Short mmCIF file of C-alpha atoms in Angstrom, two decimals:
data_model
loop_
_atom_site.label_atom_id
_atom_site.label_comp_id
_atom_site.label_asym_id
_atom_site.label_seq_id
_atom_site.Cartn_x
_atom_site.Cartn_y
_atom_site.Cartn_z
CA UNK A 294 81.79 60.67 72.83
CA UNK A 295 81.81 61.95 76.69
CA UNK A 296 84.20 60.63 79.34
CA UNK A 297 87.77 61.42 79.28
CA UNK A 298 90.40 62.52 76.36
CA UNK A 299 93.16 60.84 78.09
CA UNK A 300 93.90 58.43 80.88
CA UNK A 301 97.51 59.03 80.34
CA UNK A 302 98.49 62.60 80.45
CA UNK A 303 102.27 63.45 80.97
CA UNK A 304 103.42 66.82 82.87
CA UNK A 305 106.78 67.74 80.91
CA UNK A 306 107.23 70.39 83.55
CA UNK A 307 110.59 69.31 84.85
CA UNK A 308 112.20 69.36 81.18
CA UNK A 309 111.60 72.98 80.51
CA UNK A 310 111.91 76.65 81.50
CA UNK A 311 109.68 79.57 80.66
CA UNK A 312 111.43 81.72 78.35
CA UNK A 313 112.47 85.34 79.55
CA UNK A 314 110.82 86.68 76.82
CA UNK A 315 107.60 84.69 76.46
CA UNK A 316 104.36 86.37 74.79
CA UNK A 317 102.47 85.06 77.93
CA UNK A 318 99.14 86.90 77.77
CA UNK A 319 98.94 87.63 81.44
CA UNK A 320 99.81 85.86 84.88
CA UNK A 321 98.77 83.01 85.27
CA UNK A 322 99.37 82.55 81.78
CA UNK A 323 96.47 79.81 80.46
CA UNK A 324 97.74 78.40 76.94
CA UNK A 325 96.94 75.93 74.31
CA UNK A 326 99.59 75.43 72.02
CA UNK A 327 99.07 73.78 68.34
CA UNK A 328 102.04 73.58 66.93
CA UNK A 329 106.03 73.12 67.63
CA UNK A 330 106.81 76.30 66.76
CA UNK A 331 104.07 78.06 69.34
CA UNK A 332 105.56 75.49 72.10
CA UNK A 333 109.14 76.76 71.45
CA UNK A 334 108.26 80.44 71.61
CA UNK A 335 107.45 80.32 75.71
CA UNK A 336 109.68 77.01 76.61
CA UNK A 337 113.50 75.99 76.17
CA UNK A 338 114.58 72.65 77.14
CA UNK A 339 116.68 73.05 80.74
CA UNK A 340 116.61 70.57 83.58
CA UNK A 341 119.50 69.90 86.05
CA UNK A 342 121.22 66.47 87.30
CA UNK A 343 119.43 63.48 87.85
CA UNK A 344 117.44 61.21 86.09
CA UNK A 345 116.67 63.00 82.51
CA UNK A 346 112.78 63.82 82.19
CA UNK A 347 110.68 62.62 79.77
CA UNK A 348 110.82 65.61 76.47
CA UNK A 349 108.56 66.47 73.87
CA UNK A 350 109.06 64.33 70.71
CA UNK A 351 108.46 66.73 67.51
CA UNK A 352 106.37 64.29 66.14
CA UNK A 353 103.43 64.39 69.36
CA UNK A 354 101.86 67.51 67.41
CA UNK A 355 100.71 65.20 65.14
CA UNK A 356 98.38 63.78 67.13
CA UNK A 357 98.29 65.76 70.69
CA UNK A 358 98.23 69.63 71.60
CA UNK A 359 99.73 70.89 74.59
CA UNK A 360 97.98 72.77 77.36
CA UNK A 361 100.37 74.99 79.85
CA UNK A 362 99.88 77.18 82.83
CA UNK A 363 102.55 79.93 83.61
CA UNK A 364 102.25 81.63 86.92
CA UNK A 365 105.21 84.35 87.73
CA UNK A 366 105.65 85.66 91.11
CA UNK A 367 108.05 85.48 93.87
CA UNK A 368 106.47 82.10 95.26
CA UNK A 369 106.93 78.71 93.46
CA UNK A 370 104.18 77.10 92.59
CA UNK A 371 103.58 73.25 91.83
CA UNK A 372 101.27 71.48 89.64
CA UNK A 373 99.52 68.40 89.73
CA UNK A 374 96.81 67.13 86.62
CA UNK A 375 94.18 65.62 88.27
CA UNK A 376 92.31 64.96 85.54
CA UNK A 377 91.49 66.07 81.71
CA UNK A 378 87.91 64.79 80.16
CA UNK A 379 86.08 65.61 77.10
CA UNK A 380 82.46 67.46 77.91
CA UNK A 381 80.28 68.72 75.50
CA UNK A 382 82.80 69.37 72.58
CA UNK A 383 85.23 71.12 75.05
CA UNK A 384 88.41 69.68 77.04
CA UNK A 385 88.76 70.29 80.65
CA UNK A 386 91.88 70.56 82.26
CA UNK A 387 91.82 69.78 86.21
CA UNK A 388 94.39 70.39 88.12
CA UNK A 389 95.60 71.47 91.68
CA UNK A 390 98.16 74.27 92.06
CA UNK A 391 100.02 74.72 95.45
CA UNK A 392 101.86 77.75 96.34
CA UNK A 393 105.04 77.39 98.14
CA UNK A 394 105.04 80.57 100.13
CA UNK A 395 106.59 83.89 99.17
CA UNK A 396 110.57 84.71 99.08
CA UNK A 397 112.78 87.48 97.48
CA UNK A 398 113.55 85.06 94.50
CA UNK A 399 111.62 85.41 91.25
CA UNK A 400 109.92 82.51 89.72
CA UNK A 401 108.13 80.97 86.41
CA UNK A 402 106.57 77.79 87.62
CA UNK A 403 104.60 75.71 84.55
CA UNK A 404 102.50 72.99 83.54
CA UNK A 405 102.72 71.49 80.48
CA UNK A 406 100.59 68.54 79.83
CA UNK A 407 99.43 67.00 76.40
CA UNK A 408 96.00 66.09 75.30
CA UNK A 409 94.98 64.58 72.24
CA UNK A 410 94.05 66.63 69.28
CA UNK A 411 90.30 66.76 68.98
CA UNK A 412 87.06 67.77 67.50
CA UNK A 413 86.70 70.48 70.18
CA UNK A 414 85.90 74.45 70.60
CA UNK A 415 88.06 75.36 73.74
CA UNK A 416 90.15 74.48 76.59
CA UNK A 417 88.52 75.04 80.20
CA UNK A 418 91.37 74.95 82.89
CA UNK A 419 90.08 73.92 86.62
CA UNK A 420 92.01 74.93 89.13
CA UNK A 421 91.51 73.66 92.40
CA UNK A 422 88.05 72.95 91.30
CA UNK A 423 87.49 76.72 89.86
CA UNK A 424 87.36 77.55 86.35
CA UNK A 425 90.44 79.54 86.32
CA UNK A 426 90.14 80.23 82.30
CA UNK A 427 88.88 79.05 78.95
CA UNK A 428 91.00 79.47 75.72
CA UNK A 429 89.24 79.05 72.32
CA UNK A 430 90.48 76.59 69.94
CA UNK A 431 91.68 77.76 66.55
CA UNK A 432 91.11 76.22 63.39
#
């Protein structure tokens, strides 16, 4: 089936940091994670006052994976999903990235989105309407 994985796909950005110590394999950082225990190696729940922001239930790896994007520099970035659709036995991940302009601070801006678990081969990430990366489903 073509057409998209999910209508409903929830950034749980605000709800988490980017570990210090993250494996990230490079900057930006393009991830799919399978499993709790991958998800927990890069992020740690953190958020400040205000409303509390929707968290990852354990249970959602039973039926979704998560995609992320890590970029680390000293300008804040923000994320927004445009769009994720199923083509060809691969997801695509759409999304626009904004920088917020340089400053002397240090910063690990993410998205984290889910997408349901699937019969596919890899992840391609669109950003800004460029393939930014593709990451190869294990199985």
């Amino acid at each position: 089936m073509e057409g998209p994985a999910s209508r409903r796909t929830t950034n749980y950005a605000k709800g988490y940091f980017v570990k210090n110590k993250a494996p990230l394999p490079g900057n930006p950082a393009h991830l799919l994670l399978q499993d709790k225990k991958s998800f927990d190696d890069i992020f740690s729940v953190g958020f400040t006052m205000g409303a509390k922001p929707k968290l990852i239930n354990d249970k959602l790896f039973e039926t979704h994976w998560i995609v992320a994007v890590v970029k680390s520099g000293n300008a804040m970035t923000t994320f927004e999903v445009e769009q994720v659709r199923r083509d060809k036995g691969r997801v695509i991940v759409q999304y626009k990235a904004t920088d917020k302009g340089p400053s002397s601070a240090r910063f690990n801006s993410a998205l984290i989105a889910s997408v349901p678990r699937g019969d596919y081969t890899e992840v391609v990430f669109m950003e800004n309407g460029k393939e930014a990366s593709k990451v190869a489903v294990k199985k």
